PDB file of C-alpha atoms in Angstrom:
ATOM      1  CA  ASP J  24     -12.710   3.088 -21.769  1.00 67.00           C
ATOM      2  CA  ALA J  25     -13.068   0.849 -24.816  1.00 82.00           C
ATOM      3  CA  GLY J  26     -10.258  -1.415 -23.732  1.00 95.00           C
ATOM      4  CA  VAL J  27      -7.360  -2.470 -25.920  1.00 97.00           C
ATOM      5  CA  ILE J  28      -8.323  -2.233 -29.572  1.00 97.00           C
ATOM      6  CA  GLN J  29      -6.770  -4.423 -32.244  1.00 98.00           C
ATOM      7  CA  SER J  30      -7.240  -4.412 -35.983  1.00 97.00           C
ATOM      8  CA  PRO J  31      -7.897  -6.244 -38.103  1.00 98.00           C
ATOM      9  CA  ARG J  32      -9.653  -9.011 -36.196  1.00 97.00           C
ATOM     10  CA  HIS J  33      -8.981 -11.490 -38.966  1.00 98.00           C
ATOM     11  CA  GLU J  34      -6.354 -11.430 -41.691  1.00 97.00           C
ATOM     12  CA  VAL J  35      -5.835 -13.929 -44.464  1.00 98.00           C
ATOM     13  CA  THR J  36      -2.841 -13.409 -46.690  1.00 97.00           C
ATOM     14  CA  GLU J  37      -0.609 -15.292 -49.059  1.00 97.00           C
ATOM     15  CA  MET J  38       2.902 -16.361 -48.268  1.00 97.00           C
ATOM     16  CA  GLY J  39       5.409 -13.637 -49.050  1.00 97.00           C
ATOM     17  CA  GLN J  40       3.042 -10.748 -48.448  1.00 98.00           C
ATOM     18  CA  GLU J  41       3.560  -8.060 -45.834  1.00 97.00           C
ATOM     19  CA  VAL J  42       1.194  -8.103 -42.875  1.00 98.00           C
ATOM     20  CA  THR J  43       0.639  -5.225 -40.446  1.00 98.00           C
ATOM     21  CA  LEU J  44      -1.241  -5.698 -37.208  1.00 98.00           C
ATOM     22  CA  ARG J  45      -2.379  -2.676 -35.232  1.00 98.00           C
ATOM     23  CA  CYS J  46      -3.013  -1.954 -31.590  1.00 98.00           C
ATOM     24  CA  LYS J  47      -4.411   0.944 -29.588  1.00 98.00           C
ATOM     25  CA  PRO J  48      -3.659   0.557 -25.878  1.00 97.00           C
ATOM     26  CA  ILE J  49      -5.813   1.799 -23.042  1.00 96.00           C
ATOM     27  CA  SER J  50      -5.312   5.522 -22.525  1.00 95.00           C
ATOM     28  CA  GLY J  51      -2.858   6.241 -19.748  1.00 92.00           C
ATOM     29  CA  HIS J  52      -1.156   2.861 -19.852  1.00 93.00           C
ATOM     30  CA  ASP J  53       2.564   3.167 -20.391  1.00 90.00           C
ATOM     31  CA  TYR J  54       3.353  -0.483 -21.098  1.00 93.00           C
ATOM     32  CA  LEU J  55       2.409  -2.297 -24.290  1.00 96.00           C
ATOM     33  CA  PHE J  56       2.945  -5.978 -25.033  1.00 96.00           C
ATOM     34  CA  TRP J  57       2.675  -8.110 -28.167  1.00 97.00           C
ATOM     35  CA  TYR J  58       1.980 -11.847 -27.774  1.00 97.00           C
ATOM     36  CA  ARG J  59       1.501 -14.713 -30.199  1.00 97.00           C
ATOM     37  CA  GLN J  60      -0.593 -17.798 -29.466  1.00 97.00           C
ATOM     38  CA  THR J  61      -0.483 -21.127 -31.293  1.00 96.00           C
ATOM     39  CA  MET J  62      -1.589 -24.604 -30.332  1.00 92.00           C
ATOM     40  CA  MET J  63       1.979 -25.856 -30.433  1.00 92.00           C
ATOM     41  CA  ARG J  64       3.748 -23.092 -28.517  1.00 91.00           C
ATOM     42  CA  GLY J  65       0.987 -21.587 -26.395  1.00 92.00           C
ATOM     43  CA  LEU J  66       1.045 -17.889 -25.513  1.00 94.00           C
ATOM     44  CA  GLU J  67       4.446 -16.315 -26.177  1.00 94.00           C
ATOM     45  CA  LEU J  68       5.598 -12.788 -25.420  1.00 94.00           C
ATOM     46  CA  LEU J  69       7.163 -11.265 -28.521  1.00 96.00           C
ATOM     47  CA  ILE J  70       8.113  -7.754 -27.423  1.00 96.00           C
ATOM     48  CA  TYR J  71       7.125  -5.084 -24.966  1.00 94.00           C
ATOM     49  CA  PHE J  72       7.401  -1.306 -24.803  1.00 95.00           C
ATOM     50  CA  ASN J  73       7.585   1.162 -21.944  1.00 93.00           C
ATOM     51  CA  ASN J  74       6.747   4.771 -22.749  1.00 94.00           C
ATOM     52  CA  ASN J  75       6.967   3.942 -26.466  1.00 96.00           C
ATOM     53  CA  VAL J  76      10.482   2.506 -26.158  1.00 96.00           C
ATOM     54  CA  PRO J  77      11.119  -1.202 -26.854  1.00 95.00           C
ATOM     55  CA  ILE J  78      12.398  -2.797 -23.662  1.00 92.00           C
ATOM     56  CA  ASP J  79      12.618  -6.490 -24.455  1.00 92.00           C
ATOM     57  CA  ASP J  80      12.354  -7.968 -27.936  1.00 94.00           C
ATOM     58  CA  SER J  81      13.957 -11.293 -27.109  1.00 92.00           C
ATOM     59  CA  GLY J  82      10.779 -13.117 -28.080  1.00 92.00           C
ATOM     60  CA  MET J  83      10.665 -11.786 -31.628  1.00 95.00           C
ATOM     61  CA  PRO J  84      11.170 -14.913 -33.724  1.00 88.00           C
ATOM     62  CA  GLU J  85      13.328 -13.492 -36.501  1.00 85.00           C
ATOM     63  CA  ASP J  86      14.146 -10.483 -38.596  1.00 91.00           C
ATOM     64  CA  ARG J  87      10.937 -10.822 -40.556  1.00 96.00           C
ATOM     65  CA  PHE J  88       9.120  -9.479 -37.494  1.00 97.00           C
ATOM     66  CA  SER J  89       9.306  -5.846 -36.445  1.00 97.00           C
ATOM     67  CA  ALA J  90       7.301  -3.741 -33.997  1.00 98.00           C
ATOM     68  CA  LYS J  91       6.995  -0.016 -33.548  1.00 97.00           C
ATOM     69  CA  MET J  92       5.261   2.341 -31.185  1.00 98.00           C
ATOM     70  CA  PRO J  93       5.369   5.837 -32.704  1.00 97.00           C
ATOM     71  CA  ASN J  94       3.229   7.337 -29.940  1.00 96.00           C
ATOM     72  CA  ALA J  95       1.468   6.411 -26.726  1.00 95.00           C
ATOM     73  CA  SER J  96      -1.770   5.457 -28.459  1.00 96.00           C
ATOM     74  CA  PHE J  97      -0.620   3.281 -31.336  1.00 97.00           C
ATOM     75  CA  SER J  98       1.605   0.302 -32.060  1.00 98.00           C
ATOM     76  CA  THR J  99       2.170  -1.952 -35.047  1.00 98.00           C
ATOM     77  CA  LEU J 100       3.539  -5.441 -35.503  1.00 98.00           C
ATOM     78  CA  LYS J 101       4.759  -6.102 -39.010  1.00 98.00           C
ATOM     79  CA  ILE J 102       5.682  -9.384 -40.659  1.00 97.00           C
ATOM     80  CA  GLN J 103       7.553  -9.149 -43.948  1.00 97.00           C
ATOM     81  CA  PRO J 104       7.582 -11.516 -45.733  1.00 96.00           C
ATOM     82  CA  SER J 105       4.921 -13.658 -44.105  1.00 97.00           C
ATOM     83  CA  GLU J 106       5.145 -17.454 -44.004  1.00 97.00           C
ATOM     84  CA  PRO J 107       2.531 -20.144 -43.253  1.00 97.00           C
ATOM     85  CA  ARG J 108       4.193 -20.858 -39.886  1.00 96.00           C
ATOM     86  CA  ASP J 109       3.330 -17.307 -38.818  1.00 97.00           C
ATOM     87  CA  SER J 110      -0.335 -18.311 -38.703  1.00 98.00           C
ATOM     88  CA  ALA J 111      -1.476 -17.643 -35.142  1.00 98.00           C
ATOM     89  CA  VAL J 112      -3.557 -15.356 -32.981  1.00 98.00           C
ATOM     90  CA  TYR J 113      -1.664 -12.192 -32.106  1.00 98.00           C
ATOM     91  CA  PHE J 114      -2.632 -10.379 -28.931  1.00 98.00           C
ATOM     92  CA  CYS J 115      -1.794  -6.900 -27.821  1.00 98.00           C
ATOM     93  CA  ALA J 116      -1.950  -6.005 -24.138  1.00 96.00           C
ATOM     94  CA  SER J 117      -1.338  -2.861 -22.127  1.00 95.00           C
ATOM     95  CA  SER J 118      -0.767  -2.079 -18.488  1.00 92.00           C
ATOM     96  CA  PRO J 119      -0.165   0.862 -16.213  1.00 88.00           C
ATOM     97  CA  THR J 120       3.112   1.130 -14.337  1.00 81.00           C
ATOM     98  CA  PRO J 121       3.057  -1.765 -11.895  1.00 74.00           C
ATOM     99  CA  ASP J 122       3.479  -1.374  -8.188  1.00 69.00           C
ATOM    100  CA  THR J 123       3.686  -3.906  -5.423  1.00 59.00           C
ATOM    101  CA  ALA J 124       0.000  -3.639  -4.664  1.00 58.00           C
ATOM    102  CA  ARG J 125      -1.334  -4.157  -8.127  1.00 66.00           C
ATOM    103  CA  TYR J 126      -0.257  -5.386 -11.503  1.00 76.00           C
ATOM    104  CA  GLU J 127      -2.603  -6.238 -14.344  1.00 87.00           C
ATOM    105  CA  GLN J 128      -2.268  -6.569 -18.065  1.00 91.00           C
ATOM    106  CA  TYR J 129      -5.323  -5.859 -20.194  1.00 94.00           C
ATOM    107  CA  PHE J 130      -5.553  -7.886 -23.377  1.00 96.00           C
ATOM    108  CA  GLY J 131      -7.177  -7.028 -26.659  1.00 97.00           C
ATOM    109  CA  PRO J 132      -9.427  -9.432 -28.571  1.00 96.00           C
ATOM    110  CA  GLY J 133      -6.585 -10.586 -30.800  1.00 97.00           C
ATOM    111  CA  THR J 134      -5.954 -10.758 -34.533  1.00 98.00           C
ATOM    112  CA  ARG J 135      -6.263 -14.176 -36.125  1.00 98.00           C
ATOM    113  CA  LEU J 136      -3.683 -14.365 -38.902  1.00 98.00           C
ATOM    114  CA  THR J 137      -3.793 -17.060 -41.560  1.00 98.00           C
ATOM    115  CA  VAL J 138      -0.963 -17.246 -44.085  1.00 98.00           C
ATOM    116  CA  THR J 139      -1.647 -19.561 -47.009  1.00 97.00           C
TER     117      THR J 139
ATOM    118  CA  ASP T 144      12.010 -16.991 -14.217  1.00 58.00           C
ATOM    119  CA  ALA T 145      10.681 -19.425 -11.644  1.00 64.00           C
ATOM    120  CA  LYS T 146       8.382 -22.010 -13.180  1.00 88.00           C
ATOM    121  CA  THR T 147       4.900 -23.159 -12.266  1.00 94.00           C
ATOM    122  CA  THR T 148       3.276 -26.569 -12.663  1.00 95.00           C
ATOM    123  CA  GLN T 149      -0.452 -27.007 -13.198  1.00 96.00           C
ATOM    124  CA  PRO T 150      -2.650 -29.967 -14.143  1.00 97.00           C
ATOM    125  CA  ASN T 151      -3.479 -29.976 -17.838  1.00 96.00           C
ATOM    126  CA  SER T 152      -7.203 -30.215 -17.255  1.00 97.00           C
ATOM    127  CA  MET T 153      -9.882 -30.368 -14.585  1.00 97.00           C
ATOM    128  CA  GLU T 154     -13.606 -30.873 -14.544  1.00 97.00           C
ATOM    129  CA  SER T 155     -16.267 -29.395 -12.314  1.00 96.00           C
ATOM    130  CA  ASN T 156     -20.013 -29.299 -11.973  1.00 96.00           C
ATOM    131  CA  GLU T 157     -21.950 -26.097 -12.186  1.00 96.00           C
ATOM    132  CA  GLU T 158     -22.556 -24.309  -8.865  1.00 95.00           C
ATOM    133  CA  GLU T 159     -19.906 -26.369  -7.084  1.00 96.00           C
ATOM    134  CA  PRO T 160     -16.591 -24.983  -5.789  1.00 96.00           C
ATOM    135  CA  VAL T 161     -13.479 -25.507  -7.868  1.00 97.00           C
ATOM    136  CA  HIS T 162      -9.937 -25.650  -6.529  1.00 98.00           C
ATOM    137  CA  LEU T 163      -7.253 -25.144  -9.168  1.00 98.00           C
ATOM    138  CA  PRO T 164      -3.772 -26.037  -7.872  1.00 97.00           C
ATOM    139  CA  CYS T 165      -0.415 -24.578  -8.857  1.00 97.00           C
ATOM    140  CA  ASN T 166       3.033 -25.677  -7.738  1.00 96.00           C
ATOM    141  CA  HIS T 167       5.925 -23.219  -7.727  1.00 95.00           C
ATOM    142  CA  SER T 168       8.623 -24.829  -5.626  1.00 94.00           C
ATOM    143  CA  THR T 169      11.379 -22.483  -6.872  1.00 92.00           C
ATOM    144  CA  ILE T 170       9.503 -19.283  -6.040  1.00 92.00           C
ATOM    145  CA  SER T 171      11.667 -16.445  -4.765  1.00 88.00           C
ATOM    146  CA  GLY T 172      10.893 -13.982  -2.016  1.00 87.00           C
ATOM    147  CA  THR T 173      10.056 -11.213  -4.486  1.00 85.00           C
ATOM    148  CA  ASP T 174       7.770 -13.261  -6.751  1.00 88.00           C
ATOM    149  CA  TYR T 175       4.104 -12.400  -6.854  1.00 90.00           C
ATOM    150  CA  ILE T 176       1.660 -15.168  -7.812  1.00 93.00           C
ATOM    151  CA  HIS T 177      -0.698 -14.113 -10.587  1.00 93.00           C
ATOM    152  CA  TRP T 178      -3.689 -15.898 -12.064  1.00 96.00           C
ATOM    153  CA  TYR T 179      -5.138 -15.140 -15.452  1.00 96.00           C
ATOM    154  CA  ARG T 180      -7.810 -16.960 -17.394  1.00 97.00           C
ATOM    155  CA  GLN T 181      -8.593 -17.192 -21.080  1.00 97.00           C
ATOM    156  CA  LEU T 182     -12.162 -17.755 -22.160  1.00 96.00           C
ATOM    157  CA  PRO T 183     -12.699 -19.373 -25.561  1.00 94.00           C
ATOM    158  CA  SER T 184     -11.806 -17.061 -28.457  1.00 92.00           C
ATOM    159  CA  GLN T 185     -10.786 -14.219 -26.144  1.00 95.00           C
ATOM    160  CA  GLY T 186      -7.603 -12.733 -24.794  1.00 96.00           C
ATOM    161  CA  PRO T 187      -6.479 -13.599 -21.282  1.00 96.00           C
ATOM    162  CA  GLU T 188      -7.962 -11.646 -18.416  1.00 95.00           C
ATOM    163  CA  TYR T 189      -6.654 -10.954 -14.943  1.00 93.00           C
ATOM    164  CA  VAL T 190      -8.225 -12.947 -12.123  1.00 95.00           C
ATOM    165  CA  ILE T 191      -6.247 -12.322  -8.944  1.00 94.00           C
ATOM    166  CA  HIS T 192      -2.752 -12.020  -7.530  1.00 92.00           C
ATOM    167  CA  GLY T 193      -1.028 -12.276  -4.163  1.00 92.00           C
ATOM    168  CA  LEU T 194       2.285 -12.402  -2.376  1.00 91.00           C
ATOM    169  CA  THR T 195       1.994 -14.171   0.980  1.00 92.00           C
ATOM    170  CA  SER T 196      -1.485 -13.780   2.397  1.00 91.00           C
ATOM    171  CA  ASN T 197      -4.684 -15.244   1.042  1.00 93.00           C
ATOM    172  CA  VAL T 198      -6.587 -12.865  -1.214  1.00 93.00           C
ATOM    173  CA  ASN T 199     -10.239 -12.482  -2.155  1.00 94.00           C
ATOM    174  CA  ASN T 200     -11.933 -10.503  -4.880  1.00 91.00           C
ATOM    175  CA  ARG T 201     -15.225 -10.622  -6.698  1.00 90.00           C
ATOM    176  CA  MET T 202     -14.011 -13.287  -9.110  1.00 90.00           C
ATOM    177  CA  ALA T 203     -12.139 -15.729  -6.919  1.00 95.00           C
ATOM    178  CA  SER T 204      -9.993 -16.439  -3.874  1.00 97.00           C
ATOM    179  CA  LEU T 205      -6.303 -17.218  -3.812  1.00 97.00           C
ATOM    180  CA  ALA T 206      -4.975 -19.464  -1.088  1.00 98.00           C
ATOM    181  CA  ILE T 207      -1.186 -19.403  -0.709  1.00 97.00           C
ATOM    182  CA  ALA T 208       0.681 -22.100   1.202  1.00 96.00           C
ATOM    183  CA  GLU T 209       2.689 -20.977   4.179  1.00 95.00           C
ATOM    184  CA  ASP T 210       5.979 -21.884   2.467  1.00 95.00           C
ATOM    185  CA  ARG T 211       4.695 -20.247  -0.753  1.00 95.00           C
ATOM    186  CA  LYS T 212       5.667 -23.277  -2.806  1.00 95.00           C
ATOM    187  CA  SER T 213       2.115 -23.824  -3.917  1.00 96.00           C
ATOM    188  CA  SER T 214      -1.138 -21.926  -4.292  1.00 97.00           C
ATOM    189  CA  THR T 215      -4.759 -22.668  -5.099  1.00 98.00           C
ATOM    190  CA  LEU T 216      -7.235 -20.609  -7.051  1.00 98.00           C
ATOM    191  CA  ILE T 217     -10.726 -21.096  -5.673  1.00 98.00           C
ATOM    192  CA  LEU T 218     -13.876 -20.435  -7.634  1.00 97.00           C
ATOM    193  CA  HIS T 219     -16.602 -20.595  -5.018  1.00 94.00           C
ATOM    194  CA  ARG T 220     -19.467 -21.516  -7.311  1.00 95.00           C
ATOM    195  CA  ALA T 221     -18.518 -22.498 -10.826  1.00 95.00           C
ATOM    196  CA  THR T 222     -20.714 -21.360 -13.671  1.00 96.00           C
ATOM    197  CA  LEU T 223     -20.651 -22.396 -17.308  1.00 96.00           C
ATOM    198  CA  ARG T 224     -19.022 -19.058 -18.035  1.00 95.00           C
ATOM    199  CA  ASP T 225     -16.011 -20.077 -15.926  1.00 97.00           C
ATOM    200  CA  ALA T 226     -14.984 -22.700 -18.479  1.00 97.00           C
ATOM    201  CA  ALA T 227     -11.578 -21.446 -19.576  1.00 98.00           C
ATOM    202  CA  VAL T 228      -7.838 -22.026 -19.439  1.00 97.00           C
ATOM    203  CA  TYR T 229      -6.451 -20.824 -16.120  1.00 98.00           C
ATOM    204  CA  TYR T 230      -2.831 -19.715 -15.958  1.00 97.00           C
ATOM    205  CA  CYS T 231      -0.729 -19.472 -12.811  1.00 96.00           C
ATOM    206  CA  ILE T 232       2.227 -17.103 -13.333  1.00 93.00           C
ATOM    207  CA  LEU T 233       5.038 -15.823 -11.153  1.00 90.00           C
ATOM    208  CA  ARG T 234       6.232 -12.252 -11.533  1.00 85.00           C
ATOM    209  CA  ASP T 235       9.276 -10.792  -9.827  1.00 80.00           C
ATOM    210  CA  TYR T 236       8.296  -7.326  -8.665  1.00 74.00           C
ATOM    211  CA  GLY T 237      11.852  -6.644  -7.580  1.00 66.00           C
ATOM    212  CA  GLY T 238      13.357  -7.177 -10.992  1.00 63.00           C
ATOM    213  CA  ALA T 239      13.744  -4.794 -13.893  1.00 60.00           C
ATOM    214  CA  THR T 240      11.527  -6.847 -16.146  1.00 66.00           C
ATOM    215  CA  ASN T 241       7.804  -6.387 -16.415  1.00 73.00           C
ATOM    216  CA  LYS T 242       7.006  -9.622 -18.244  1.00 80.00           C
ATOM    217  CA  LEU T 243       4.410 -12.299 -17.635  1.00 85.00           C
ATOM    218  CA  ILE T 244       5.488 -15.720 -18.871  1.00 86.00           C
ATOM    219  CA  PHE T 245       2.459 -17.885 -19.580  1.00 90.00           C
ATOM    220  CA  GLY T 246       2.722 -21.664 -19.239  1.00 89.00           C
ATOM    221  CA  THR T 247       0.252 -24.190 -20.570  1.00 90.00           C
ATOM    222  CA  GLY T 248      -2.358 -23.608 -17.876  1.00 95.00           C
ATOM    223  CA  THR T 249      -5.285 -25.755 -16.718  1.00 97.00           C
ATOM    224  CA  LEU T 250      -8.254 -26.239 -18.987  1.00 97.00           C
ATOM    225  CA  LEU T 251     -11.338 -26.145 -16.768  1.00 98.00           C
ATOM    226  CA  ALA T 252     -14.504 -27.783 -18.059  1.00 98.00           C
ATOM    227  CA  VAL T 253     -17.753 -27.013 -16.249  1.00 97.00           C
ATOM    228  CA  GLN T 254     -20.613 -29.466 -16.603  1.00 96.00           C
ATOM    229  CA  PRO T 255     -24.232 -28.345 -16.231  1.00 94.00           C
TER     230      PRO T 255
END
């Protein structure tokens, strides 16, 4: 398997523009997670899905952020309008259904977003 | 979620063992102890996890205190490639949530 795929790897945009980050989870995984990492706040969980349904979006910073998972193989994280403070590395991760014997999240390479 | 405490940074020499400590004094009976690491410019990757007994895999060993209030990740022979941020995380397998809450971790530097 190719692992979790994210695109684009780098995005530079101007303040006020819409930004869409994309993620393809590992086939067969039914959990998908979106994280954001900054120097100041570390690695934060934004939202996660189970079987394409959002389960916990308590980490989404504000209404400018939205996430969708239209099918089991694709998810998007959208920021509209973008602001300089949204500059960060955004990671997508996926996992199979956990059990007591094993639980592992697989992370993508991340998208580095710069908002000027 | 129960919290973990780790040193901000540690240093090791190549080919020597490394013991990375983690304190989790408020751990509950249903919390698993997970370790992830993040190499420079990469996403985190799973290292190991355990509940009560010590665990070994190809990457590392996890030693868990008898009272489970602390644990130690052991890298038996550090290599330059092991330089990373190591995160100790508790996850409640009995709860409805499936989240991992990352703290600040330990930045491990490996000297040649």
